[in-house]
PDB file of C-alpha atoms in Angstrom:
ATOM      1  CA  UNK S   4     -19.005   8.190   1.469  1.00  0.00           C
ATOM      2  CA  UNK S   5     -21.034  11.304   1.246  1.00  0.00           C
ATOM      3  CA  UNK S   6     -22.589  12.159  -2.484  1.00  0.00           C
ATOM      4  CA  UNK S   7     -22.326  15.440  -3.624  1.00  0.00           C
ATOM      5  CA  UNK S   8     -25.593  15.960  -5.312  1.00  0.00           C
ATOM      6  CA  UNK S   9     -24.220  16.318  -8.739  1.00  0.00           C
ATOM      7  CA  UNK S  10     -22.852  12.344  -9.453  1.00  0.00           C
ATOM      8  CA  UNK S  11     -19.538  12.958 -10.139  1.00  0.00           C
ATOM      9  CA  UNK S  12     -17.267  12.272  -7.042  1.00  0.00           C
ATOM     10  CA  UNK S  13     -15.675  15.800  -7.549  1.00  0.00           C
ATOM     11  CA  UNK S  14     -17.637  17.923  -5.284  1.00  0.00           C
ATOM     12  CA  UNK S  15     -19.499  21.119  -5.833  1.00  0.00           C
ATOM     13  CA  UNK S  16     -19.081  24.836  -4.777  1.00  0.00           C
ATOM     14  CA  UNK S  17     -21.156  25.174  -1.685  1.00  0.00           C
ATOM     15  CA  UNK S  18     -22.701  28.421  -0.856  1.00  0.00           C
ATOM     16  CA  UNK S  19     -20.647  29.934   1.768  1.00  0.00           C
ATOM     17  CA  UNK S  20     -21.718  30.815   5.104  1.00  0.00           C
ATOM     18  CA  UNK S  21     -22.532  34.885   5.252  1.00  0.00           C
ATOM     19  CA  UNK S  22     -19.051  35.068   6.551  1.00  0.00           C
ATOM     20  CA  UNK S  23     -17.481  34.240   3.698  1.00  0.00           C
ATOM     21  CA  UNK S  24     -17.010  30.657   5.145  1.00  0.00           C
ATOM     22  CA  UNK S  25     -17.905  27.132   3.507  1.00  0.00           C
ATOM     23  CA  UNK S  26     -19.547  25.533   5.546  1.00  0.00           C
ATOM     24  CA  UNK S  27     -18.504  21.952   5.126  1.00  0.00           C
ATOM     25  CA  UNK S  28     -14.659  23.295   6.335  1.00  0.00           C
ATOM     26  CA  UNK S  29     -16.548  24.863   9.436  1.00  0.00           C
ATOM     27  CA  UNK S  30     -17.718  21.451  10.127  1.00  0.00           C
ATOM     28  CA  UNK S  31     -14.619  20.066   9.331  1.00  0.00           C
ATOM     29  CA  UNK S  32     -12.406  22.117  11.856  1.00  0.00           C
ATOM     30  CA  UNK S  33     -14.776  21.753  14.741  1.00  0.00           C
ATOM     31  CA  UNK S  34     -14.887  17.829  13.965  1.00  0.00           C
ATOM     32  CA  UNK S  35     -11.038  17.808  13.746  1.00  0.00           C
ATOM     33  CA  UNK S  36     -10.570  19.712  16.871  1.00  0.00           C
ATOM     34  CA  UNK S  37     -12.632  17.482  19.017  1.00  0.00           C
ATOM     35  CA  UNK S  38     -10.634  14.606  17.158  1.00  0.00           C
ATOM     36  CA  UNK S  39      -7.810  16.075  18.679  1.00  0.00           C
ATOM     37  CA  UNK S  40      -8.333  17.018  21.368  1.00  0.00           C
ATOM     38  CA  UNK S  41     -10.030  13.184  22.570  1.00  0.00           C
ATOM     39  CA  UNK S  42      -6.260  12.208  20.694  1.00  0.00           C
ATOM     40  CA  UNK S  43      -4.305  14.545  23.204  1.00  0.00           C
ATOM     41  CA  UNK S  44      -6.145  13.088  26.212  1.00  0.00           C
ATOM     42  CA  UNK S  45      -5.781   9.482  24.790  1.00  0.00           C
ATOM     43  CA  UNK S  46      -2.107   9.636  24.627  1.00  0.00           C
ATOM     44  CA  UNK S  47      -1.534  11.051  27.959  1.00  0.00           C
ATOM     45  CA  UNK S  48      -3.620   7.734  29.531  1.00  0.00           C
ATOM     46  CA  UNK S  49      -1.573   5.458  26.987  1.00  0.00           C
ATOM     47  CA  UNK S  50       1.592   7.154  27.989  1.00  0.00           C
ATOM     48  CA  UNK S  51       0.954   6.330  31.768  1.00  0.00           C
ATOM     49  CA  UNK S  52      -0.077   2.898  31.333  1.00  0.00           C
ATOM     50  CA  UNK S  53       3.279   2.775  29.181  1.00  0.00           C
ATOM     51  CA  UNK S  54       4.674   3.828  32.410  1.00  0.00           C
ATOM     52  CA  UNK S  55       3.183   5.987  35.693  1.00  0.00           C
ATOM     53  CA  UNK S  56       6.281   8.604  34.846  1.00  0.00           C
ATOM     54  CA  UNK S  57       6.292   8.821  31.167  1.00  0.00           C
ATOM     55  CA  UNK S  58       5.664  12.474  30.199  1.00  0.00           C
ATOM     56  CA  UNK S  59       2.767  12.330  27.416  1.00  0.00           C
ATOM     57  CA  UNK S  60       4.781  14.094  24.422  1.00  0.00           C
ATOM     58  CA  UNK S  61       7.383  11.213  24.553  1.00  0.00           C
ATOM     59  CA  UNK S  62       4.741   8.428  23.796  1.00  0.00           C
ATOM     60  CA  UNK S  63       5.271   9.217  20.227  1.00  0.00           C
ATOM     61  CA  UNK S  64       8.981   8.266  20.654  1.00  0.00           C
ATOM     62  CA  UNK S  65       8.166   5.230  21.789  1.00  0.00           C
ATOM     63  CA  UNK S  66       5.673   4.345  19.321  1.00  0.00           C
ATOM     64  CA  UNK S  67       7.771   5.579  16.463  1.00  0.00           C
ATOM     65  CA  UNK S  68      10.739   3.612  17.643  1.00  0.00           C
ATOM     66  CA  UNK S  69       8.630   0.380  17.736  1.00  0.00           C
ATOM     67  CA  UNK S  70       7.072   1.133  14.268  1.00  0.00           C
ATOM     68  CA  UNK S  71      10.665   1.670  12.651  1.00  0.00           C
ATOM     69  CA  UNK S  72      13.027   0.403  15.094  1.00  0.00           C
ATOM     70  CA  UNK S  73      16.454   1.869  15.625  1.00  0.00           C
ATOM     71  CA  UNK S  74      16.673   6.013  14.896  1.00  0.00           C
ATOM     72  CA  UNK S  75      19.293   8.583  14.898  1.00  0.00           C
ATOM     73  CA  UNK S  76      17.767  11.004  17.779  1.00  0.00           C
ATOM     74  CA  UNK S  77      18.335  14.148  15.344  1.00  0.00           C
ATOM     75  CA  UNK S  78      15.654  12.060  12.801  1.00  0.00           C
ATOM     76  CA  UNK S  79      13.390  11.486  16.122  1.00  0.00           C
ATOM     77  CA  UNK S  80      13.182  15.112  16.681  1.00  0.00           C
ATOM     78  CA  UNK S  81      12.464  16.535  13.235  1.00  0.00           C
ATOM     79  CA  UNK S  82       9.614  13.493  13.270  1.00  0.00           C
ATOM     80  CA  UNK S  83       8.142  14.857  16.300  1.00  0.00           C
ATOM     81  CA  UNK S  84       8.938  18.762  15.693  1.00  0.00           C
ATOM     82  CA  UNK S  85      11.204  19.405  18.388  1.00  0.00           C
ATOM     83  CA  UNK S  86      14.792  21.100  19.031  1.00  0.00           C
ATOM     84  CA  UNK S  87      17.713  19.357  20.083  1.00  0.00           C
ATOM     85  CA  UNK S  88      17.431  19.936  23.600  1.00  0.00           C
ATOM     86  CA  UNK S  89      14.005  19.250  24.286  1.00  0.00           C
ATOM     87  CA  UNK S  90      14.865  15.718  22.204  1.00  0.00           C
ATOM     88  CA  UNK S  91      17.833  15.015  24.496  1.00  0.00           C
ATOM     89  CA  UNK S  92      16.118  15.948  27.760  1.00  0.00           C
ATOM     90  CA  UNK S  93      13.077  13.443  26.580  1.00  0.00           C
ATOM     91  CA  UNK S  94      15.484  10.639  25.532  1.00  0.00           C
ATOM     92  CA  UNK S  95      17.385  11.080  29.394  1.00  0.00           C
ATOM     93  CA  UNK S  96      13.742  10.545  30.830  1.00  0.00           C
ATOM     94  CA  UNK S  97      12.900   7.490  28.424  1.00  0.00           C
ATOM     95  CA  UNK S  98      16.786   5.842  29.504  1.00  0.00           C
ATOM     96  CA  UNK S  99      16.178   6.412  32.988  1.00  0.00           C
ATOM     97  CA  UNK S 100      12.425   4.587  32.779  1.00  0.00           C
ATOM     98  CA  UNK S 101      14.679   1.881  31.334  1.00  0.00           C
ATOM     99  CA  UNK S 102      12.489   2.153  27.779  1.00  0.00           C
ATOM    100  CA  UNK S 103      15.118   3.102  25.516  1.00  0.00           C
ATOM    101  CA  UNK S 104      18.656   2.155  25.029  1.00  0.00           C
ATOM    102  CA  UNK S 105      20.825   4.818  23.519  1.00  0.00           C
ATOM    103  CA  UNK S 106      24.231   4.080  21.283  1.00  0.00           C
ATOM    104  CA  UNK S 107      26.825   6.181  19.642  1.00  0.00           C
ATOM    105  CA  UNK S 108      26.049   6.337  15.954  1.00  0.00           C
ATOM    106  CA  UNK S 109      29.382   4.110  14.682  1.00  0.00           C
ATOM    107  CA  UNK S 110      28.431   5.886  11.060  1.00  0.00           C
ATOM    108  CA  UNK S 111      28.523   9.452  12.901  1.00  0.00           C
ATOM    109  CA  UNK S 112      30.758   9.615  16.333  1.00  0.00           C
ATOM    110  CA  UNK S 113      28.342  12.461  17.018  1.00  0.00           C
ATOM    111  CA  UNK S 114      24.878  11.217  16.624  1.00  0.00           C
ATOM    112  CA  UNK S 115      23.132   9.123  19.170  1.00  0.00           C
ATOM    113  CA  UNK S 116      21.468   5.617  17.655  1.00  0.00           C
ATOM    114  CA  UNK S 117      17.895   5.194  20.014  1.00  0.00           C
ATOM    115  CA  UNK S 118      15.927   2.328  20.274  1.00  0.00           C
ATOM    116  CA  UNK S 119      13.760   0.626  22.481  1.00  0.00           C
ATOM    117  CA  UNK S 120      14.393  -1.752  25.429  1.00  0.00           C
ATOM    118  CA  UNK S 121      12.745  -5.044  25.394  1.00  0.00           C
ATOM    119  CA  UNK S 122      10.458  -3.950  28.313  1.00  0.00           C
ATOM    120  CA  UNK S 123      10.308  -0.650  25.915  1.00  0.00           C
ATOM    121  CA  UNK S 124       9.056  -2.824  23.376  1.00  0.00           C
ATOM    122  CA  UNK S 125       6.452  -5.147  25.813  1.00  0.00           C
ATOM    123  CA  UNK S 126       5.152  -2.392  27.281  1.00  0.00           C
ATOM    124  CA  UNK S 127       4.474   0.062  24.318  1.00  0.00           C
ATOM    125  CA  UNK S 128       3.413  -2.920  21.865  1.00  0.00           C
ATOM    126  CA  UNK S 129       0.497  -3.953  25.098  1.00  0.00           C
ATOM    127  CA  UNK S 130      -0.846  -0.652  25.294  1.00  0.00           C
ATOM    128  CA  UNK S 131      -0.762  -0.397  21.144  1.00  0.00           C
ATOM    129  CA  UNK S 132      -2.615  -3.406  20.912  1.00  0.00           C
ATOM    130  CA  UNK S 133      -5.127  -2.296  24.229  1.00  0.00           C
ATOM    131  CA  UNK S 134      -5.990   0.754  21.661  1.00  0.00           C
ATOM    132  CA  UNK S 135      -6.149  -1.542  18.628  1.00  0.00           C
ATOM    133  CA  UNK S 136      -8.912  -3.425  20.247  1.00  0.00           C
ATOM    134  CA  UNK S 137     -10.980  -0.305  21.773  1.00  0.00           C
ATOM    135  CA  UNK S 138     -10.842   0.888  18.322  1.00  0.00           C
ATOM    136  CA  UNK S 139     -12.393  -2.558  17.227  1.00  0.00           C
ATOM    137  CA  UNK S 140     -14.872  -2.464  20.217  1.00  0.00           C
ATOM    138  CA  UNK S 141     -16.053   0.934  19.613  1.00  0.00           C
ATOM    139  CA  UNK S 142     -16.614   0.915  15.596  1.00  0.00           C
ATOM    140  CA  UNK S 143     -17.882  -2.933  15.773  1.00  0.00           C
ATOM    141  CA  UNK S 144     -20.825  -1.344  14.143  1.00  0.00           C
ATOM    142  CA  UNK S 145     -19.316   0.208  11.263  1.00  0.00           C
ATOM    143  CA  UNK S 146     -18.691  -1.533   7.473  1.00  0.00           C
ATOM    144  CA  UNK S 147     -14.960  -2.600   7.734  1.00  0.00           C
ATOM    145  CA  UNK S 148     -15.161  -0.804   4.274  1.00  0.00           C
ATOM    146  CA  UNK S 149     -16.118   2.278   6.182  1.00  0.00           C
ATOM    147  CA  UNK S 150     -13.027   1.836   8.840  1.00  0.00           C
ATOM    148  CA  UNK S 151     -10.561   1.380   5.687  1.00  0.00           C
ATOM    149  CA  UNK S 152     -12.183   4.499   4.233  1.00  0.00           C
ATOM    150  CA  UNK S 153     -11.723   6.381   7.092  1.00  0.00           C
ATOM    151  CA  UNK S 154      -8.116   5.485   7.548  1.00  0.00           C
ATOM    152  CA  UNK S 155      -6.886   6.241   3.947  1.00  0.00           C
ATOM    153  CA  UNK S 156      -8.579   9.636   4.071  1.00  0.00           C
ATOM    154  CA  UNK S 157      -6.673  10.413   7.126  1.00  0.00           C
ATOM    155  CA  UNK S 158      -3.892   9.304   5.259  1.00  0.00           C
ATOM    156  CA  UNK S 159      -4.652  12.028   2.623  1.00  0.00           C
ATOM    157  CA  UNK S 160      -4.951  14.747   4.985  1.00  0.00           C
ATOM    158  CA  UNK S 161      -1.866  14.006   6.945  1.00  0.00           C
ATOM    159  CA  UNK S 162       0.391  13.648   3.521  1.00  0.00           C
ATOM    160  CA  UNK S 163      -1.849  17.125   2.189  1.00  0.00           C
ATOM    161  CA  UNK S 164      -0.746  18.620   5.930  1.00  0.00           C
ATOM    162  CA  UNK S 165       2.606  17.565   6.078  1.00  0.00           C
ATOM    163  CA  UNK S 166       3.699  19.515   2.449  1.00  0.00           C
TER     164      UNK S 166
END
């Protein structure tokens, strides 16, 4: 945890930059862009060891289907922040791999009901738990206090990002 010089956990005004810029959120966009873009290339190598064919915007499919199990595809694509049709076309490609299973919704004759095969499931749970254990490799050398910090103010700027 960084101090803030005055004590009190709040934070101070900063001097901004001479462009009218704080610095600490110049720092913070250029460490969040590098963050994302190593994240973009990670889940393109995750998606093909998921599968050599699996496009790397449906990985997230995947790995929300195995986090919360059986979805309505309409709740899959406002999770991921796509249209209808891009959603369908993605859920052919996953049915075809043989990763996903797709139902009719018995609640909704029109909605689809997606979830994961069993190889689905095997294949996206070993890669999820490959990633698991480079993350434990590569901060072996931090304070699990520090990891746990990390993680919940993530958590903070995703739920701040998301309203």
């Amino acid at each position: 945890m960084h101090e803030d010089g005055n004590g009190d956990g709040r934070g101070s005004a900063s001097p901004a930059t001479p462009g009218g810029v704080d610095q600490e959120f110049l720092s913070l966009e250029r460490e969040l862009t590098v963050l994302l873009r190593r994240a973009r290339a990670n889940q393109g190598e995750m998606a093909r060891e998921v599968h050599p064919d699996l496009e790397s915007a449906a990985y997230g499919l995947l790995v929300r289907l195995e986090e919360l199990g059986r979805q309505r595809a309409t709740e899959l694509a406002a999770y991921i922040g796509v249209g209808k049709a891009t959603m369908s076309r993605q859920l052919r490609a996953l049915e075809q791999l043989g990763l996903i299973d797709r139902e009719p919704d018995p609640a909704d004759g029109r909605a689809w009901l997606v979830d994961l095969t069993e190889e689905g499931r095997t294949r996206v749970g070993r890669v999820r738990e490959a990633r698991r254990a480079r993350y434990v490799s590569q901060l072996a050398h931090w304070d699990r206090g520090e990891v746990s910090e990390l993680a919940r103010l993530l958590h903070d700027l995703n739920q701040g990002m998301a309203k």
